[in-house]
Amino acid sequence: DAGITQSPRHKVTETGTPVTLRCHQTENHRYMYWYRQDPGHGLRLIHYSYGVKDTDKGEVSDGYSVSRSKTEDFLLTLESATSSQTSVYFCAISESGTGGRYTEAFFGQGTRLTVV
Amino acid sequence: QKEVEQNSGPLSVPEGAIASLNCTYSDRGSQSFFWYRQYSGKSPELIMFIYSNGDKEDGRFTAQLNKASQYVSLLIRDSQPSDSATYLCAVSPYNTDKLIFGTGTRLQVFP
């Protein structure tokens, strides 16, 4: 199994509080992604990183920020959690291949976040 | 138009039949295509990837890519009840570092 660890695995938080989810990898892969998964929406990209301190927005980035100060860690922060951010969050890693192609993405175990 | 589209299903097939899952994508320059399987409550896991037009076979699975028509499909031969899961198509659009997923197709294989 690819070395990806998400923490925490489960969290319940109150509306308006800040929350930080952590993704840690031991594969030294360049790319890291944060997705959320909700019924009927599949996996939606929140933010991604293509290197240390290099990040960009995905499809559903409003209300989220990220940071990557080391290759192995990618943090997702909900500045002020809302009930609409209740979801399962997945981190994924991948590496670039040749000719503009990408290798497969490996996923962490997921974090179930509930905002009450 | 969504970047990656899949029929949500459920697709129900009898055990031993061929299951055919389809995916269309909007960015004509996309070069990397992936199929993932996700069991309920679990993380997605890679089944196959394909980069070039045509068919790619791996055991009971065949991925088919047609860049001119912008679709990628997954065939599962001799379907088993253990294949019952949600199948996610993922595409890396041209000149981006993103990996975009479809909403997934739920497959049910009944005995």
mmCIF file of C-alpha atoms in Angstrom:
data_model
loop_
_atom_site.group_PDB
_atom_site.id
_atom_site.type_symbol
_atom_site.label_atom_id
_atom_site.label_comp_id
_atom_site.label_asym_id
_atom_site.label_seq_id
_atom_site.Cartn_x
_atom_site.Cartn_y
_atom_site.Cartn_z
ATOM 1 C CA ASP A 1 0.000 0.000 0.000
ATOM 2 C CA ALA A 2 1.109 3.515 -0.789
ATOM 3 C CA GLY A 3 2.284 5.392 2.271
ATOM 4 C CA ILE A 4 -0.466 7.935 2.774
ATOM 5 C CA THR A 5 -1.895 8.782 6.150
ATOM 6 C CA GLN A 6 -4.783 11.112 6.818
ATOM 7 C CA SER A 7 -5.516 12.543 10.212
ATOM 8 C CA PRO A 8 -7.839 12.682 11.929
ATOM 9 C CA ARG A 9 -9.978 9.850 10.552
ATOM 10 C CA HIS A 10 -13.150 11.198 12.114
ATOM 11 C CA LYS A 11 -13.993 14.618 13.443
ATOM 12 C CA VAL A 12 -17.094 16.366 14.696
ATOM 13 C CA THR A 13 -16.858 20.118 14.961
ATOM 14 C CA GLU A 14 -19.149 23.064 15.504
ATOM 15 C CA THR A 15 -20.177 25.604 12.918
ATOM 16 C CA GLY A 16 -17.792 28.541 12.782
ATOM 17 C CA THR A 17 -14.760 26.765 14.168
ATOM 18 C CA PRO A 18 -11.529 26.299 12.198
ATOM 19 C CA VAL A 19 -10.562 22.774 11.225
ATOM 20 C CA THR A 20 -7.324 21.428 9.774
ATOM 21 C CA LEU A 21 -6.980 18.053 8.098
ATOM 22 C CA ARG A 22 -3.560 16.576 7.505
ATOM 23 C CA CYS A 23 -2.262 14.356 4.725
ATOM 24 C CA HIS A 24 1.149 12.797 5.142
ATOM 25 C CA GLN A 25 2.981 10.755 2.493
ATOM 26 C CA THR A 26 6.147 8.714 2.571
ATOM 27 C CA GLU A 27 6.360 8.174 -1.215
ATOM 28 C CA ASN A 28 8.061 11.468 -2.109
ATOM 29 C CA HIS A 29 5.425 12.033 -4.815
ATOM 30 C CA ARG A 30 5.239 15.455 -6.366
ATOM 31 C CA TYR A 31 1.476 15.882 -6.622
ATOM 32 C CA MET A 32 -0.980 15.927 -3.762
ATOM 33 C CA TYR A 33 -4.728 16.443 -3.948
ATOM 34 C CA TRP A 34 -7.611 17.089 -1.618
ATOM 35 C CA TYR A 35 -11.052 15.856 -2.662
ATOM 36 C CA ARG A 36 -14.418 15.800 -0.997
ATOM 37 C CA GLN A 37 -16.951 13.098 -1.673
ATOM 38 C CA ASP A 38 -20.673 13.580 -1.281
ATOM 39 C CA PRO A 39 -23.585 11.421 -2.440
ATOM 40 C CA GLY A 40 -24.485 12.215 -6.035
ATOM 41 C CA HIS A 41 -21.384 14.337 -6.600
ATOM 42 C CA GLY A 42 -18.580 11.840 -6.739
ATOM 43 C CA LEU A 43 -15.085 13.071 -5.947
ATOM 44 C CA ARG A 44 -14.692 16.806 -6.331
ATOM 45 C CA LEU A 45 -11.291 18.450 -6.345
ATOM 46 C CA ILE A 46 -10.822 21.107 -3.679
ATOM 47 C CA HIS A 47 -7.161 22.069 -4.010
ATOM 48 C CA TYR A 48 -4.039 20.431 -5.290
ATOM 49 C CA SER A 49 -0.289 20.888 -5.024
ATOM 50 C CA TYR A 50 2.399 20.361 -7.624
ATOM 51 C CA GLY A 51 5.324 20.995 -5.308
ATOM 52 C CA VAL A 52 6.393 22.569 -2.044
ATOM 53 C CA LYS A 53 4.558 25.875 -1.661
ATOM 54 C CA ASP A 54 2.966 25.379 -5.102
ATOM 55 C CA THR A 55 -0.779 24.986 -4.875
ATOM 56 C CA ASP A 56 -3.821 25.741 -6.987
ATOM 57 C CA LYS A 57 -7.595 25.707 -6.741
ATOM 58 C CA GLY A 58 -9.850 22.921 -7.835
ATOM 59 C CA GLU A 59 -13.577 22.814 -8.570
ATOM 60 C CA VAL A 60 -14.890 23.553 -5.074
ATOM 61 C CA SER A 61 -12.241 25.646 -3.324
ATOM 62 C CA ASP A 62 -14.448 28.290 -1.664
ATOM 63 C CA GLY A 63 -14.143 28.116 2.124
ATOM 64 C CA TYR A 64 -10.958 26.039 2.004
ATOM 65 C CA SER A 65 -7.266 26.850 2.079
ATOM 66 C CA VAL A 66 -4.212 24.612 1.817
ATOM 67 C CA SER A 67 -0.546 24.673 2.619
ATOM 68 C CA ARG A 68 2.410 22.520 1.674
ATOM 69 C CA SER A 69 5.599 23.486 3.442
ATOM 70 C CA LYS A 70 7.214 20.055 3.036
ATOM 71 C CA THR A 71 7.003 17.468 0.287
ATOM 72 C CA GLU A 72 5.385 14.959 2.614
ATOM 73 C CA ASP A 73 2.648 17.093 4.174
ATOM 74 C CA PHE A 74 -0.418 18.729 2.642
ATOM 75 C CA LEU A 75 -2.805 20.495 5.002
ATOM 76 C CA LEU A 76 -6.414 21.395 4.298
ATOM 77 C CA THR A 77 -7.969 24.120 6.445
ATOM 78 C CA LEU A 78 -11.595 25.062 6.789
ATOM 79 C CA GLU A 79 -11.303 28.587 8.105
ATOM 80 C CA SER A 80 -14.825 28.683 9.527
ATOM 81 C CA ALA A 81 -16.607 25.372 9.156
ATOM 82 C CA THR A 82 -20.175 25.290 7.842
ATOM 83 C CA SER A 83 -22.695 22.456 7.710
ATOM 84 C CA SER A 84 -22.293 22.311 3.920
ATOM 85 C CA GLN A 85 -18.708 21.177 4.489
ATOM 86 C CA THR A 86 -19.867 17.988 6.179
ATOM 87 C CA SER A 87 -18.346 15.370 3.926
ATOM 88 C CA VAL A 88 -15.755 12.659 3.504
ATOM 89 C CA TYR A 89 -12.396 14.130 2.577
ATOM 90 C CA PHE A 90 -9.797 12.172 0.647
ATOM 91 C CA CYS A 91 -6.172 12.988 0.074
ATOM 92 C CA ALA A 92 -4.414 11.533 -2.966
ATOM 93 C CA ILE A 93 -0.857 11.527 -4.305
ATOM 94 C CA SER A 94 0.578 10.936 -7.752
ATOM 95 C CA GLU A 95 3.722 11.395 -9.762
ATOM 96 C CA SER A 96 4.327 12.798 -13.198
ATOM 97 C CA GLY A 97 5.154 10.427 -15.983
ATOM 98 C CA THR A 98 6.597 11.149 -19.378
ATOM 99 C CA GLY A 99 5.063 13.105 -22.229
ATOM 100 C CA GLY A 100 2.637 15.015 -20.040
ATOM 101 C CA ARG A 101 1.105 11.876 -18.659
ATOM 102 C CA TYR A 102 0.510 11.064 -15.020
ATOM 103 C CA THR A 103 0.874 7.943 -13.020
ATOM 104 C CA GLU A 104 -2.049 6.656 -11.024
ATOM 105 C CA ALA A 105 -3.187 8.472 -7.897
ATOM 106 C CA PHE A 106 -3.138 6.659 -4.569
ATOM 107 C CA PHE A 107 -5.678 7.565 -1.945
ATOM 108 C CA GLY A 108 -5.584 7.918 1.797
ATOM 109 C CA GLN A 109 -8.168 6.275 4.035
ATOM 110 C CA GLY A 110 -10.392 9.342 4.146
ATOM 111 C CA THR A 111 -11.539 11.684 6.904
ATOM 112 C CA ARG A 112 -15.185 11.828 7.848
ATOM 113 C CA LEU A 113 -15.959 15.383 8.946
ATOM 114 C CA THR A 114 -19.258 16.366 10.517
ATOM 115 C CA VAL A 115 -20.062 20.021 11.131
ATOM 116 C CA VAL A 116 -22.919 20.512 13.594
ATOM 117 C CA GLN B 1 -20.763 20.754 -19.316
ATOM 118 C CA LYS B 2 -18.981 18.680 -16.712
ATOM 119 C CA GLU B 3 -15.388 17.801 -17.458
ATOM 120 C CA VAL B 4 -15.960 14.097 -16.851
ATOM 121 C CA GLU B 5 -19.389 12.485 -17.097
ATOM 122 C CA GLN B 6 -20.641 9.066 -16.130
ATOM 123 C CA ASN B 7 -24.069 7.506 -15.833
ATOM 124 C CA SER B 8 -24.734 7.107 -12.111
ATOM 125 C CA GLY B 9 -26.559 3.803 -12.535
ATOM 126 C CA PRO B 10 -27.129 1.453 -10.900
ATOM 127 C CA LEU B 11 -26.075 -0.899 -13.634
ATOM 128 C CA SER B 12 -27.342 -4.359 -12.805
ATOM 129 C CA VAL B 13 -25.863 -7.418 -14.506
ATOM 130 C CA PRO B 14 -26.136 -11.131 -13.746
ATOM 131 C CA GLU B 15 -23.140 -13.073 -12.528
ATOM 132 C CA GLY B 16 -20.966 -14.199 -15.432
ATOM 133 C CA ALA B 17 -22.110 -11.442 -17.783
ATOM 134 C CA ILE B 18 -20.086 -8.575 -19.234
ATOM 135 C CA ALA B 19 -20.497 -5.233 -17.520
ATOM 136 C CA SER B 20 -19.865 -2.174 -19.674
ATOM 137 C CA LEU B 21 -19.133 1.161 -18.005
ATOM 138 C CA ASN B 22 -18.784 4.370 -19.964
ATOM 139 C CA CYS B 23 -17.246 7.778 -19.404
ATOM 140 C CA THR B 24 -17.039 10.891 -21.575
ATOM 141 C CA TYR B 25 -14.724 13.845 -21.088
ATOM 142 C CA SER B 26 -14.734 17.389 -22.400
ATOM 143 C CA ASP B 27 -11.035 18.293 -22.809
ATOM 144 C CA ARG B 28 -9.911 16.945 -26.163
ATOM 145 C CA GLY B 29 -6.244 17.266 -25.203
ATOM 146 C CA SER B 30 -6.479 14.963 -22.166
ATOM 147 C CA GLN B 31 -3.754 12.336 -22.092
ATOM 148 C CA SER B 32 -4.175 10.260 -18.935
ATOM 149 C CA PHE B 33 -7.251 8.177 -18.148
ATOM 150 C CA PHE B 34 -7.948 6.027 -15.120
ATOM 151 C CA TRP B 35 -10.593 3.676 -13.784
ATOM 152 C CA TYR B 36 -11.011 3.293 -10.043
ATOM 153 C CA ARG B 37 -13.211 0.985 -8.013
ATOM 154 C CA GLN B 38 -14.656 2.092 -4.706
ATOM 155 C CA TYR B 39 -16.434 -0.167 -2.261
ATOM 156 C CA SER B 40 -18.864 1.438 0.138
ATOM 157 C CA GLY B 41 -17.036 3.174 2.978
ATOM 158 C CA LYS B 42 -13.611 2.576 1.437
ATOM 159 C CA SER B 43 -11.067 4.566 -0.534
ATOM 160 C CA PRO B 44 -10.921 4.409 -4.318
ATOM 161 C CA GLU B 45 -8.435 1.886 -5.675
ATOM 162 C CA LEU B 46 -6.949 1.841 -9.164
ATOM 163 C CA ILE B 47 -8.131 -0.805 -11.605
ATOM 164 C CA MET B 48 -6.528 0.358 -14.818
ATOM 165 C CA PHE B 49 -4.982 3.298 -16.600
ATOM 166 C CA ILE B 50 -4.809 3.931 -20.333
ATOM 167 C CA TYR B 51 -2.977 6.544 -22.337
ATOM 168 C CA SER B 52 -3.347 5.513 -25.991
ATOM 169 C CA ASN B 53 -6.284 4.915 -28.292
ATOM 170 C CA GLY B 54 -7.504 1.349 -28.412
ATOM 171 C CA ASP B 55 -7.925 -1.442 -25.924
ATOM 172 C CA LYS B 56 -5.882 -2.394 -22.906
ATOM 173 C CA GLU B 57 -6.570 -5.690 -21.180
ATOM 174 C CA ASP B 58 -5.722 -6.814 -17.673
ATOM 175 C CA GLY B 59 -7.292 -10.054 -16.564
ATOM 176 C CA ARG B 60 -11.077 -9.707 -16.644
ATOM 177 C CA PHE B 61 -10.847 -5.963 -17.230
ATOM 178 C CA THR B 62 -10.515 -4.141 -20.547
ATOM 179 C CA ALA B 63 -10.198 -0.386 -20.847
ATOM 180 C CA GLN B 64 -11.075 1.190 -24.181
ATOM 181 C CA LEU B 65 -10.077 4.707 -25.212
ATOM 182 C CA ASN B 66 -11.377 6.668 -28.182
ATOM 183 C CA LYS B 67 -9.875 10.144 -28.179
ATOM 184 C CA ALA B 68 -11.686 11.245 -31.333
ATOM 185 C CA SER B 69 -15.038 10.605 -29.656
ATOM 186 C CA GLN B 70 -13.749 11.593 -26.234
ATOM 187 C CA TYR B 71 -14.873 8.550 -24.361
ATOM 188 C CA VAL B 72 -13.274 5.874 -22.293
ATOM 189 C CA SER B 73 -14.964 2.660 -21.238
ATOM 190 C CA LEU B 74 -14.346 -0.258 -18.928
ATOM 191 C CA LEU B 75 -15.492 -3.785 -19.664
ATOM 192 C CA ILE B 76 -15.649 -6.378 -16.920
ATOM 193 C CA ARG B 77 -15.911 -9.922 -18.214
ATOM 194 C CA ASP B 78 -17.325 -12.793 -16.168
ATOM 195 C CA SER B 79 -18.742 -10.342 -13.632
ATOM 196 C CA GLN B 80 -18.765 -11.538 -10.021
ATOM 197 C CA PRO B 81 -20.841 -10.367 -7.048
ATOM 198 C CA SER B 82 -17.543 -9.112 -5.575
ATOM 199 C CA ASP B 83 -17.353 -6.645 -8.490
ATOM 200 C CA SER B 84 -20.357 -4.820 -7.054
ATOM 201 C CA ALA B 85 -19.010 -1.356 -6.288
ATOM 202 C CA THR B 86 -18.905 2.171 -7.646
ATOM 203 C CA TYR B 87 -16.596 2.664 -10.611
ATOM 204 C CA LEU B 88 -14.982 6.060 -11.021
ATOM 205 C CA CYS B 89 -13.520 7.431 -14.207
ATOM 206 C CA ALA B 90 -10.707 9.986 -13.840
ATOM 207 C CA VAL B 91 -9.094 12.205 -16.452
ATOM 208 C CA SER B 92 -6.145 14.548 -16.413
ATOM 209 C CA PRO B 93 -7.031 17.488 -18.704
ATOM 210 C CA TYR B 94 -4.401 18.853 -21.074
ATOM 211 C CA ASN B 95 -1.744 21.136 -19.650
ATOM 212 C CA THR B 96 -3.025 20.945 -16.079
ATOM 213 C CA ASP B 97 -1.887 19.109 -13.019
ATOM 214 C CA LYS B 98 -5.458 18.303 -12.056
ATOM 215 C CA LEU B 99 -7.042 14.890 -11.830
ATOM 216 C CA ILE B 100 -10.782 15.181 -12.384
ATOM 217 C CA PHE B 101 -13.254 12.440 -11.481
ATOM 218 C CA GLY B 102 -16.685 11.633 -12.768
ATOM 219 C CA THR B 103 -19.529 11.025 -10.350
ATOM 220 C CA GLY B 104 -19.145 7.262 -10.656
ATOM 221 C CA THR B 105 -21.350 4.406 -11.842
ATOM 222 C CA ARG B 106 -22.714 1.975 -9.294
ATOM 223 C CA LEU B 107 -22.485 -1.615 -10.512
ATOM 224 C CA GLN B 108 -24.570 -4.394 -9.020
ATOM 225 C CA VAL B 109 -23.792 -7.997 -9.960
ATOM 226 C CA PHE B 110 -26.510 -10.385 -8.850
ATOM 227 C CA PRO B 111 -26.112 -14.175 -8.469
#
